[in-house]
Amino acid sequence: MKIGIPRALLFQYYYPLWRSLFERLGFEIVVSDESTKPLVQKGIAVTVPEICFPIKIYNGHVINLMEKGVDYIFCPRFVHIEKDYWFCPKYIGLPELVEMSVPGSNVLVAEIDCQREDTADPKCYAPVAKKLGIPMSKMKTALKGAAEDFAKFREYCHLGLTLDEAAKVMFEGASVEDFILPEYDTTIGLIGYIYNVYDPFISMNIIKKLRELKVNVITFDMLDARQLLKYRNNCTRPIFWTFPDKLYQSASVMIKDLQVQGIIHITAFGCGPDSIVGKEIEHDFADSGVPFMTLRIDEHTGESHLQTRIEAFTDMIKRKIRKVKEVREVNEVKR
Amino acid sequence: MKYYLGIDIGSVSTNVIAMDKDYNVCFNQYIRANGQPLESVKKGMTKLKEAIGCSDDDILGIGTTGSGRELAGVLVGADVIKNEITAHATATLHFHPDASTIFEIGGQDSKIIILQDGMVTDFAMNTVCAAGTGSFLDHQAERLGVPIEHFGELALTAEKDVRIAGRCTVFAESDMIAKQQYGFSKAEIIKGLCTALVRNYINNLARAKKLKPPFIFQGGVAANVGIRKAFEDEVGEKVIIPKYFNVMGAIGSAILAKEYIEENNIEKPNFKGFEQLELEFKPTSFECNGCSNMCEVIRVISSDNEVLAVWGDKCGKYAGTSKASQTSGR
């Protein structure tokens, strides 16, 4: 019995949990290939045109998995992982959206409606247990173990590893030391949803590009979920979507506590929540002196467009650091 | 005389400047590229050589900027290849050290740069569409049958205000047709268009930014007095147009080249010589079948089949095979 997991949307964040869970239950898992042009094109072809780019990519991955001959497509419905905070409607309707766009996709749906960041509440996975014909007692045990693995994975992230790097430590025998980078004089907060930052087809490897420009990169997933709550009460206008709120709170922590010198917001064209959250961050922190840049990505974005902007942004910060240093040196000589 | 050169290869124009050691601009040329940026780099360099009568040894360093900066940098042998924001800001700060806000509108992009104490502290570039840039005006000028050079002056003669929807070229066009049918004059329509462009620019780029004087307006579109007036009405302050407004990017890249050469005590710049520019080179493209990404790879090849530059491969398989990858200094 093969369970297919699309390498899209929240994949990089929850993969360790899902992998651990299904392996503990004794199933074989198949992950779709990395996003490529033909894979994405297939997704675009079957999806309604109005919807955002990441969903089109998700459908491309579903098709890819069906070509690989899996029995189920694991497609969780994310509604809540925290009280009063919702997922975007596209997540809430995702299983139906996939079934309608890709006929014959046999979706395996976990109903994520709980108050746990790791989603490992047995009631969410009861429909999965039922469909796979496994007793709930077995599911509970497997979830407990999976939750522990997820917690371990998140610990690696908190050390400053990207999700990809943390997964390599978890599953491929890499050590944390392999990913320790030199400390540069420039630190940029890169905020964007999992898929915008980690799908190389969307992000065009932005983390790598920034590191090549000698920049330390902090992403929201490197921060502890509790750390993200620190300034939530100061927020003038609560954001009631789960991940958009995480982005806003991470910007807040990065600016106030982590002394980032700039924030880059990477967003997919047509994202509803981002149109609010991006502007809200820009407005609320306008007086902080930390520059903010939005990078908007869609199906037609060229790589040079992205390169020019991140180069200009990094250049601005580095030249500022240099100038401030020069002025300081001149003043010291005068004294 | 010794010179630093700056080349700005944009979507619509290619600009070439020469500057002496004391920052005096000795030569500047704004060339409409008509889709032939490489040819116009050659043309510009040849003209420069004739105009100031210099030889290869007189060139102390070269900087390139603009969307074609990489390619041009390879062709001429640039010492510095810089993004447009840094280049524009550098030039502006040289001429107007107290500048706080730069409006820059070029052929297909527009930017705003916020400066403080002689440093760039914030900037924005247009994202998805070219509405509100030079190409948009070009297109409308053509449709109205008014030469683009007279566009601005005509706008200043308008007696009444008329509001044109400037969010998108397509909407602007249908709105203009409607307003013409109501009987508004060409001058009024053009003024409306200038106001719409500025409104669009401010909405897209300047939201949540505090705009402070002195305001500087540069880029090819700054030649348009109608747009300048519309900017002044919008910000309620005088807007300064620098003397070399349409070649500021090129000047900035020359200044950056000078800084780089002097700071690193470089005695021999990368410049390949004027003769090299007379060589033939042509771009070719192919779809790589190495993996399922199927990247469109673009290569520039010289007449003796040497690969000068490669773009477009995601994996970097070809990028290392060109001379571009071996050029230093950035």
XYZ file of C-alpha atoms in Angstrom:
665
model
C 0.000 0.000 0.000
C 1.602 3.239 -1.151
C 0.728 6.647 0.240
C 1.701 9.611 -1.891
C 2.670 12.923 -0.288
C 2.728 15.997 -2.540
C 5.927 18.026 -2.158
C 3.958 21.275 -2.019
C 2.206 23.767 0.279
C 3.095 22.874 3.897
C 5.172 19.849 2.920
C 8.594 20.916 4.193
C 7.148 21.926 7.566
C 5.175 18.768 8.316
C 7.041 16.143 6.305
C 8.965 14.732 9.291
C 5.693 14.237 11.158
C 3.936 12.628 8.213
C 6.854 10.400 7.318
C 7.290 9.254 10.880
C 3.561 8.610 11.235
C 3.098 6.500 8.127
C 6.307 4.571 8.668
C 5.220 3.728 12.187
C 1.925 2.508 10.777
C 3.828 0.324 8.331
C 2.979 2.054 5.068
C 5.245 2.870 2.194
C 5.344 6.588 1.419
C 6.110 8.130 -1.938
C 7.004 11.806 -2.163
C 6.434 13.625 -5.439
C 9.421 14.955 -7.398
C 10.798 18.448 -7.018
C 8.772 21.071 -8.886
C 9.830 21.338 -12.503
C 8.398 23.204 -15.429
C 6.438 20.247 -16.885
C 5.164 19.219 -13.453
C 3.938 22.742 -12.760
C 2.452 23.055 -16.255
C 0.334 19.973 -15.648
C -0.975 21.529 -12.458
C -1.780 24.810 -14.192
C -3.623 22.972 -16.949
C -6.108 21.293 -14.592
C -6.657 24.087 -12.042
C -9.093 27.004 -12.266
C -7.136 30.009 -13.543
C -8.147 32.443 -10.767
C -6.571 30.504 -7.943
C -3.089 31.265 -6.578
C 0.056 29.773 -8.063
C 0.954 27.498 -5.078
C -2.348 25.603 -5.403
C -1.703 25.029 -9.111
C 1.687 23.628 -8.178
C 0.041 21.376 -5.581
C -2.165 19.838 -8.258
C 0.916 19.287 -10.405
C 2.392 17.244 -7.569
C -0.813 15.240 -7.186
C -0.641 14.346 -10.893
C 3.021 13.433 -10.497
C 2.137 11.039 -7.663
C -0.627 9.426 -9.681
C 1.843 8.838 -12.491
C 4.007 7.055 -9.945
C 1.100 4.764 -9.161
C 0.249 5.455 -5.523
C -2.865 4.138 -3.804
C -3.680 7.274 -1.836
C -2.854 10.960 -1.976
C -2.382 12.222 1.557
C -4.166 15.564 1.543
C -4.878 16.986 5.001
C -7.579 19.594 5.427
C -6.114 22.341 7.590
C -8.736 24.310 9.484
C -7.254 25.124 12.902
C -4.054 24.410 14.737
C -4.854 27.153 17.215
C -8.140 28.427 18.588
C -9.487 31.505 16.761
C -6.822 31.292 14.066
C -7.901 29.927 10.704
C -6.250 28.610 7.609
C -6.830 30.244 4.252
C -10.055 28.953 2.599
C -7.991 27.185 -0.042
C -6.584 24.868 2.638
C -10.023 24.288 4.053
C -11.320 23.204 0.671
C -8.148 21.529 -0.523
C -9.294 17.860 -0.588
C -12.376 18.755 -2.655
C -10.357 21.063 -4.869
C -7.894 18.262 -5.597
C -10.618 15.675 -6.229
C -12.376 18.001 -8.659
C -9.250 19.123 -10.510
C -7.569 15.733 -10.709
C -10.246 13.074 -11.277
C -9.363 9.695 -9.856
C -7.102 11.051 -7.131
C -7.945 8.958 -4.116
C -7.465 11.495 -1.331
C -6.655 10.428 2.205
C -7.877 13.269 4.377
C -6.758 14.166 7.887
C -9.182 16.691 9.384
C -6.788 19.115 11.080
C -9.012 20.957 13.513
C -7.222 21.055 16.830
C -5.127 23.239 19.076
C -1.720 21.753 18.498
C 1.071 23.096 16.322
C 2.119 19.525 15.504
C -1.485 18.543 14.553
C -0.961 15.214 16.352
C -4.399 15.141 17.950
C -5.876 11.639 17.398
C -9.298 13.002 16.483
C -7.762 14.732 13.432
C -6.411 11.432 12.160
C -9.470 9.282 12.909
C -10.694 9.556 9.286
C -7.257 8.402 8.107
C -7.347 5.391 10.432
C -10.841 4.527 9.241
C -9.979 4.727 5.554
C -6.801 2.694 5.985
C -8.585 0.202 8.224
C -6.311 0.483 11.229
C -7.455 0.524 14.858
C -7.433 3.867 16.673
C -5.204 2.482 19.416
C -2.477 1.872 16.859
C -2.996 5.326 15.362
C -2.664 6.935 18.787
C 0.620 5.211 19.518
C 2.010 6.106 16.096
C 0.948 9.743 16.498
C 2.647 9.990 19.849
C 5.915 8.811 18.356
C 5.509 11.042 15.307
C 4.877 14.058 17.514
C 8.130 13.384 19.370
C 9.988 13.216 16.061
C 8.381 16.446 14.933
C 9.459 18.144 18.157
C 13.019 16.949 17.569
C 12.883 18.269 14.004
C 11.687 21.658 15.207
C 14.567 21.783 17.700
C 17.019 21.525 14.813
C 15.216 24.367 13.060
C 15.512 26.532 16.142
C 19.276 26.157 15.955
C 19.079 28.171 12.747
C 18.797 25.348 10.229
C 16.439 25.651 7.299
C 13.662 23.060 7.050
C 15.563 21.249 4.291
C 18.705 21.114 6.402
C 16.837 19.958 9.497
C 15.220 17.168 7.461
C 18.657 16.058 6.289
C 19.783 15.819 9.899
C 16.657 13.832 10.781
C 16.654 11.371 7.911
C 19.904 11.410 5.990
C 22.459 11.175 8.738
C 23.777 14.720 8.335
C 24.969 16.465 11.467
C 24.004 19.925 12.642
C 27.644 21.030 12.302
C 27.463 20.429 8.533
C 25.188 23.421 8.257
C 26.880 25.911 10.510
C 27.685 28.958 8.382
C 30.114 31.799 8.923
C 28.590 34.834 10.627
C 28.341 37.744 8.213
C 27.870 41.391 9.130
C 24.466 41.442 7.415
C 21.316 39.687 8.618
C 18.069 39.646 6.671
C 14.731 38.264 7.790
C 13.120 36.334 4.959
C 9.430 36.010 5.555
C 7.125 33.973 3.387
C 5.055 30.822 3.547
C 6.719 27.430 3.488
C 6.095 26.921 -0.223
C 7.237 30.415 -1.204
C 10.536 29.999 0.605
C 11.261 26.305 0.123
C 9.912 25.336 -3.294
C 12.884 26.149 -5.518
C 10.555 26.651 -8.455
C 8.849 29.543 -6.672
C 11.682 30.952 -4.589
C 14.411 30.393 -7.192
C 16.633 29.322 -4.305
C 16.454 32.693 -2.624
C 18.106 31.475 0.594
C 21.094 30.238 -1.386
C 21.235 33.464 -3.374
C 21.225 35.580 -0.224
C 23.900 33.456 1.407
C 26.056 33.842 -1.699
C 25.776 37.583 -1.148
C 27.159 37.034 2.372
C 23.940 37.471 4.259
C 22.718 35.559 7.321
C 19.145 34.514 6.620
C 16.484 34.044 9.282
C 13.134 32.522 8.333
C 10.011 32.331 10.495
C 10.351 28.564 10.848
C 13.670 29.022 12.646
C 11.767 30.703 15.471
C 10.068 28.829 18.270
C 6.255 28.858 18.138
C 6.246 30.289 21.679
C 8.732 32.976 20.718
C 6.265 34.074 18.067
C 3.671 34.830 20.745
C 5.895 37.335 22.525
C 4.527 40.514 20.927
C 1.182 39.223 19.771
C -0.721 41.307 22.300
C 0.883 44.490 20.979
C -0.500 43.801 17.557
C -2.901 46.634 16.739
C -5.053 44.485 14.548
C -5.103 40.726 15.117
C -4.533 38.618 12.025
C -6.862 35.675 12.169
C -5.099 33.433 9.657
C -2.611 30.958 11.136
C 0.466 31.278 8.950
C -0.012 34.934 8.007
C -0.049 35.628 11.754
C 3.186 33.669 12.137
C 4.754 35.845 9.443
C 3.653 39.045 11.111
C 4.815 37.903 14.549
C 8.135 36.701 13.171
C 8.751 40.091 11.542
C 8.019 41.650 14.909
C 10.483 39.389 16.748
C 13.136 39.770 14.051
C 12.989 43.556 14.188
C 12.706 43.942 17.957
C 14.888 41.111 19.257
C 17.035 39.759 16.466
C 18.350 43.030 15.029
C 17.774 42.155 11.395
C 18.879 44.922 9.047
C 16.189 44.259 6.502
C 13.056 42.212 5.858
C 12.239 40.559 2.550
C 8.676 39.396 2.095
C 8.299 36.818 -0.635
C 4.742 36.363 -1.831
C 2.818 34.637 -4.618
C 0.850 36.884 -6.933
C -2.817 36.882 -6.050
C -2.422 35.827 -2.405
C -5.328 37.329 -0.463
C -3.937 37.149 3.093
C -0.527 38.438 1.959
C -2.049 41.543 0.444
C -3.087 42.473 3.981
C -0.244 41.047 6.044
C 2.511 42.428 3.822
C 1.112 45.934 3.971
C 0.431 45.663 7.680
C 4.032 44.744 8.422
C 5.236 47.541 6.166
C 3.015 50.080 7.930
C 3.491 48.933 11.510
C 7.271 48.854 11.305
C 7.745 51.865 9.053
C 9.362 53.790 11.918
C 11.723 50.998 12.927
C 14.251 52.026 10.283
C 14.373 48.453 9.013
C 13.789 48.468 5.252
C 11.122 46.151 3.894
C 10.909 44.728 0.396
C 8.185 42.665 -1.237
C 9.113 40.138 -3.899
C 6.084 39.064 -5.882
C 6.343 35.780 -7.738
C 4.047 34.320 -10.368
C 4.088 31.884 -13.278
C 6.035 34.269 -15.466
C 8.633 35.620 -13.091
C 12.139 35.744 -14.500
C 15.122 34.977 -12.384
C 16.914 38.228 -13.253
C 13.995 40.190 -11.796
C 14.574 38.486 -8.459
C 18.362 38.705 -8.633
C 18.370 42.459 -9.297
C 16.104 43.144 -6.358
C 17.898 41.041 -3.787
C 21.239 42.376 -4.987
C 20.029 45.959 -4.670
C 18.541 45.276 -1.246
C 21.690 43.620 0.079
C 23.853 46.323 -1.450
C 21.832 49.010 0.283
C 22.348 47.360 3.669
C 26.034 46.587 3.162
C 26.824 50.114 1.957
C 24.990 51.516 4.953
C 27.008 49.357 7.344
C 30.217 50.468 5.629
C 29.321 54.133 5.736
C 28.329 54.063 9.401
C 31.640 52.367 10.172
C 33.587 54.978 8.204
C 31.859 57.830 9.992
C 32.561 56.195 13.343
C 36.231 55.790 12.491
C 36.528 59.411 11.395
C 34.946 60.553 14.661
C 37.309 58.418 16.699
C 40.305 59.908 14.927
C 38.989 63.397 15.649
C 38.698 62.572 19.319
C 43.050 62.658 -20.503
C 42.000 59.590 -18.579
C 38.418 58.442 -18.239
C 36.060 56.195 -16.375
C 33.191 54.846 -18.462
C 29.665 53.963 -17.446
C 27.174 51.969 -19.492
C 23.499 51.530 -18.634
C 21.649 48.960 -20.741
C 17.936 49.321 -20.169
C 14.961 47.901 -21.974
C 14.423 50.959 -24.141
C 17.703 52.849 -24.188
C 21.406 52.234 -23.903
C 23.359 55.037 -22.290
C 27.087 55.551 -22.431
C 29.056 58.170 -20.518
C 32.680 59.102 -19.962
C 33.823 60.901 -16.855
C 37.242 62.269 -15.930
C 39.003 61.723 -12.609
C 37.290 64.773 -11.140
C 33.811 63.505 -11.893
C 33.264 65.825 -14.853
C 31.041 64.197 -17.432
C 32.911 64.636 -20.730
C 30.618 62.621 -22.940
C 27.108 61.343 -22.595
C 24.795 59.684 -24.979
C 21.262 58.396 -24.698
C 20.598 55.882 -27.464
C 17.205 54.410 -28.218
C 18.123 50.759 -28.532
C 15.166 49.695 -30.696
C 15.511 46.158 -29.435
C 19.210 45.970 -30.318
C 21.021 46.633 -27.044
C 24.273 44.984 -28.109
C 24.444 46.996 -31.304
C 23.784 50.182 -29.399
C 26.571 49.453 -26.928
C 28.916 49.151 -29.901
C 27.536 52.294 -31.479
C 27.796 54.243 -28.244
C 31.364 53.168 -27.592
C 32.443 54.014 -31.137
C 30.888 57.460 -30.889
C 32.523 58.001 -27.533
C 35.917 57.142 -28.957
C 35.462 59.571 -31.830
C 34.021 62.362 -29.708
C 36.689 62.476 -27.020
C 39.503 61.006 -29.091
C 40.762 58.526 -26.542
C 42.734 55.316 -26.878
C 42.500 52.052 -24.951
C 45.079 53.198 -22.423
C 43.023 56.224 -21.470
C 40.289 54.075 -19.958
C 40.799 53.673 -16.212
C 37.766 51.510 -15.534
C 34.247 50.638 -16.645
C 31.007 50.057 -14.798
C 27.811 48.593 -16.230
C 24.261 48.627 -14.924
C 20.690 48.065 -16.134
C 18.923 44.851 -17.078
C 21.568 44.039 -19.684
C 24.474 44.737 -17.355
C 25.873 41.212 -17.289
C 26.116 40.858 -21.046
C 27.469 44.333 -21.639
C 29.900 43.795 -18.797
C 31.299 40.747 -20.539
C 31.507 42.428 -23.923
C 33.450 45.474 -22.828
C 35.253 43.958 -19.865
C 33.647 45.809 -16.971
C 35.304 46.219 -13.600
C 32.032 46.688 -11.786
C 28.628 45.222 -12.672
C 25.989 46.782 -10.430
C 22.228 46.791 -10.007
C 20.277 49.891 -11.050
C 19.289 51.024 -7.565
C 22.837 51.403 -6.320
C 23.961 52.996 -9.587
C 21.173 55.582 -9.692
C 21.504 56.492 -6.046
C 25.273 56.891 -6.358
C 24.915 59.342 -9.233
C 22.156 61.335 -7.560
C 24.105 61.650 -4.327
C 27.077 62.937 -6.268
C 25.131 65.816 -7.816
C 22.651 66.372 -4.982
C 24.208 65.148 -1.738
C 21.167 66.292 0.262
C 18.630 64.385 -1.849
C 15.933 62.551 0.131
C 13.687 61.027 -2.497
C 14.458 59.857 -6.025
C 11.708 59.194 -8.530
C 13.114 57.228 -11.426
C 11.014 56.239 -14.402
C 12.577 54.368 -17.256
C 11.389 52.417 -20.247
C 9.916 49.396 -18.530
C 10.487 49.886 -14.907
C 10.073 52.516 -12.321
C 11.656 52.866 -8.947
C 11.589 55.014 -5.888
C 14.674 55.409 -3.725
C 14.610 56.894 -0.242
C 17.849 58.403 1.023
C 19.011 59.610 4.381
C 22.401 61.070 5.314
C 23.739 60.110 1.909
C 22.682 56.477 2.165
C 19.929 54.454 0.539
C 17.576 53.487 3.348
C 14.664 52.124 1.351
C 13.602 51.523 -2.222
C 10.904 49.906 -4.305
C 10.687 48.784 -7.911
C 7.534 48.108 -9.877
C 6.581 44.473 -9.732
C 4.312 42.862 -12.234
C 3.439 45.304 -14.938
C 4.844 48.158 -16.945
C 1.809 50.457 -16.646
C 3.038 53.892 -15.696
C 6.436 53.640 -17.334
C 7.981 55.081 -20.457
C 6.673 52.349 -22.742
C 3.137 53.154 -21.637
C 3.580 56.821 -22.563
C 5.206 55.908 -25.862
C 2.269 53.755 -26.733
C -0.293 56.432 -25.865
C 1.643 59.151 -27.687
C 1.591 57.040 -30.792
C -2.113 56.410 -30.475
C -2.858 60.118 -30.097
C -0.506 61.016 -32.906
C 1.568 63.339 -30.702
C 5.367 62.947 -30.860
C 6.571 61.884 -27.421
C 8.956 64.862 -27.311
C 5.991 67.287 -27.347
C 3.834 65.273 -25.026
C 4.725 67.142 -21.842
C 4.514 70.643 -23.267
C 1.095 69.909 -24.659
C -0.051 68.721 -21.233
C 0.907 72.092 -19.729
C -1.475 73.895 -22.097
C -4.527 72.028 -20.799
C -7.232 74.274 -19.372
C -9.325 71.694 -17.578
C -8.622 68.567 -15.581
C -9.909 65.231 -16.727
C -9.445 62.018 -14.823
C -8.070 59.048 -16.732
C -7.909 55.558 -15.217
C -4.201 54.825 -15.193
C -4.055 51.502 -13.431
C -3.591 49.540 -16.614
C -2.750 50.413 -20.212
C -5.802 48.630 -21.512
C -8.189 50.483 -19.203
C -6.415 53.776 -19.758
C -6.876 53.401 -23.461
C -10.600 52.714 -23.328
C -11.025 55.518 -20.807
C -9.162 57.927 -23.085
C -11.350 57.010 -26.027
C -14.442 57.636 -23.922
C -13.133 61.030 -22.756
C -12.243 62.003 -26.317
C -15.774 61.181 -27.336
C -17.080 63.501 -24.618
C -15.158 66.249 -26.380
C -12.110 66.831 -24.164
C -9.100 68.189 -26.046
C -5.909 66.273 -26.723
C -4.020 68.502 -24.287
C -6.506 67.773 -21.522
C -6.412 64.047 -22.175
C -2.621 64.102 -22.080
C -2.593 66.046 -18.851
C -5.012 63.515 -17.416
C -2.686 60.765 -18.509
C 0.324 62.401 -16.820
C -1.635 62.749 -13.589
C -2.800 59.139 -13.847
C 0.737 57.900 -14.338
C 1.996 59.741 -11.278
C -0.975 58.598 -9.197
C -0.300 55.018 -10.244
C 3.406 55.387 -9.480
C 2.777 56.778 -5.997
C 0.166 54.101 -5.224
C 2.382 51.271 -6.344
C 5.747 52.321 -5.030
C 5.391 54.961 -2.366
C 2.717 53.565 -0.089
C 3.768 53.479 3.558
C 6.880 55.499 2.746
C 7.434 58.975 4.097
C 8.396 61.177 1.188
C 10.593 64.109 2.093
C 12.153 66.889 -0.022
C 14.474 67.478 -1.823
C 12.806 65.443 -4.554
C 14.833 64.373 -7.572
C 13.215 63.063 -10.741
C 15.361 61.170 -13.241
C 15.254 58.519 -15.958
C 14.151 58.981 -19.560
C 10.635 60.058 -18.589
C 11.985 63.054 -16.639
C 12.269 64.806 -20.015
C 8.515 65.073 -19.889
C 7.542 68.401 -18.285
C 3.942 67.232 -17.955
C 4.954 64.381 -15.673
C 7.234 66.664 -13.684
C 4.345 69.070 -13.118
C 2.104 66.187 -12.080
C 4.742 65.066 -9.546
C 5.003 68.590 -8.172
C 1.230 68.769 -7.782
C 1.239 65.383 -6.056
C 3.974 66.095 -3.473
C 3.337 69.833 -3.176
C 7.030 70.650 -3.527
C 9.515 71.564 -6.197
C 10.889 68.569 -8.069
C 14.492 68.826 -9.282
C 15.531 67.349 -12.607
C 19.293 66.706 -12.609
C 21.320 67.997 -15.537
C 22.113 64.496 -16.779
C 18.712 63.054 -15.833
C 18.567 60.459 -18.604
C 22.023 58.946 -18.085
C 22.191 58.880 -14.277
C 22.491 55.096 -14.143
C 25.501 55.193 -16.433
C 27.129 57.986 -14.426
C 26.524 56.057 -11.215
C 28.168 52.954 -12.601
C 31.201 54.993 -13.712
C 31.501 56.433 -10.193
C 31.227 52.927 -8.713
C 33.947 51.734 -11.094
C 36.172 54.612 -9.989
C 35.586 53.808 -6.295
C 36.306 50.144 -6.878
C 39.481 50.724 -8.893
C 40.863 53.261 -6.437
C 39.992 51.346 -3.280
C 41.592 48.183 -4.558
C 44.558 49.921 -6.205
C 43.890 48.221 -9.502
C 46.368 49.233 -12.142
C 45.058 47.313 -15.080
C 41.317 47.514 -15.679
C 39.385 44.710 -17.378
C 38.648 46.829 -20.461
C 39.134 44.769 -23.570
C 39.815 47.630 -25.944
C 37.763 49.412 -28.553
C 38.847 46.983 -31.231
C 37.244 44.071 -29.461
C 33.898 45.795 -29.870
C 34.136 45.608 -33.605
C 34.043 41.842 -33.458
C 30.833 40.108 -34.400
C 28.832 38.304 -31.779
C 25.423 36.763 -31.864
C 22.996 35.432 -29.291
C 21.640 31.907 -29.676
C 19.217 29.974 -27.527
C 18.309 26.359 -27.057
C 16.208 24.269 -24.728
C 18.369 22.105 -22.521
C 17.124 18.528 -22.234
C 19.420 17.573 -19.394
C 16.550 17.339 -16.920
C 12.851 17.991 -16.734
C 13.344 21.699 -16.008
C 13.960 22.258 -19.721
C 15.552 25.654 -19.225
C 15.819 28.040 -22.114
C 19.554 28.651 -22.239
C 20.810 31.770 -23.980
C 24.365 31.968 -25.221
C 26.314 34.797 -26.787
C 28.896 33.539 -29.226
C 31.696 35.479 -30.858
C 32.646 35.106 -34.521
C 35.402 32.637 -33.646
C 32.858 30.521 -31.765
C 33.941 31.467 -28.306
C 31.109 31.440 -25.787
C 31.092 34.887 -24.208
C 28.146 34.586 -21.863
C 25.450 32.130 -20.842
C 22.124 32.676 -19.098
C 19.021 30.844 -18.115
C 20.280 27.476 -16.854
C 18.890 26.819 -13.403
C 21.507 24.244 -12.484
C 24.574 26.201 -13.586
C 25.675 23.474 -15.984
C 26.508 25.974 -18.708
C 27.140 29.086 -16.648
C 30.653 27.954 -15.843
C 31.543 27.482 -19.497
C 31.516 31.120 -20.513
C 33.976 33.926 -20.192
C 31.422 35.751 -18.079
C 32.003 33.349 -15.243
C 35.683 34.180 -15.287
C 35.347 37.936 -15.033
C 36.185 39.206 -11.600
C 35.359 42.465 -9.877
C 31.802 43.199 -8.930
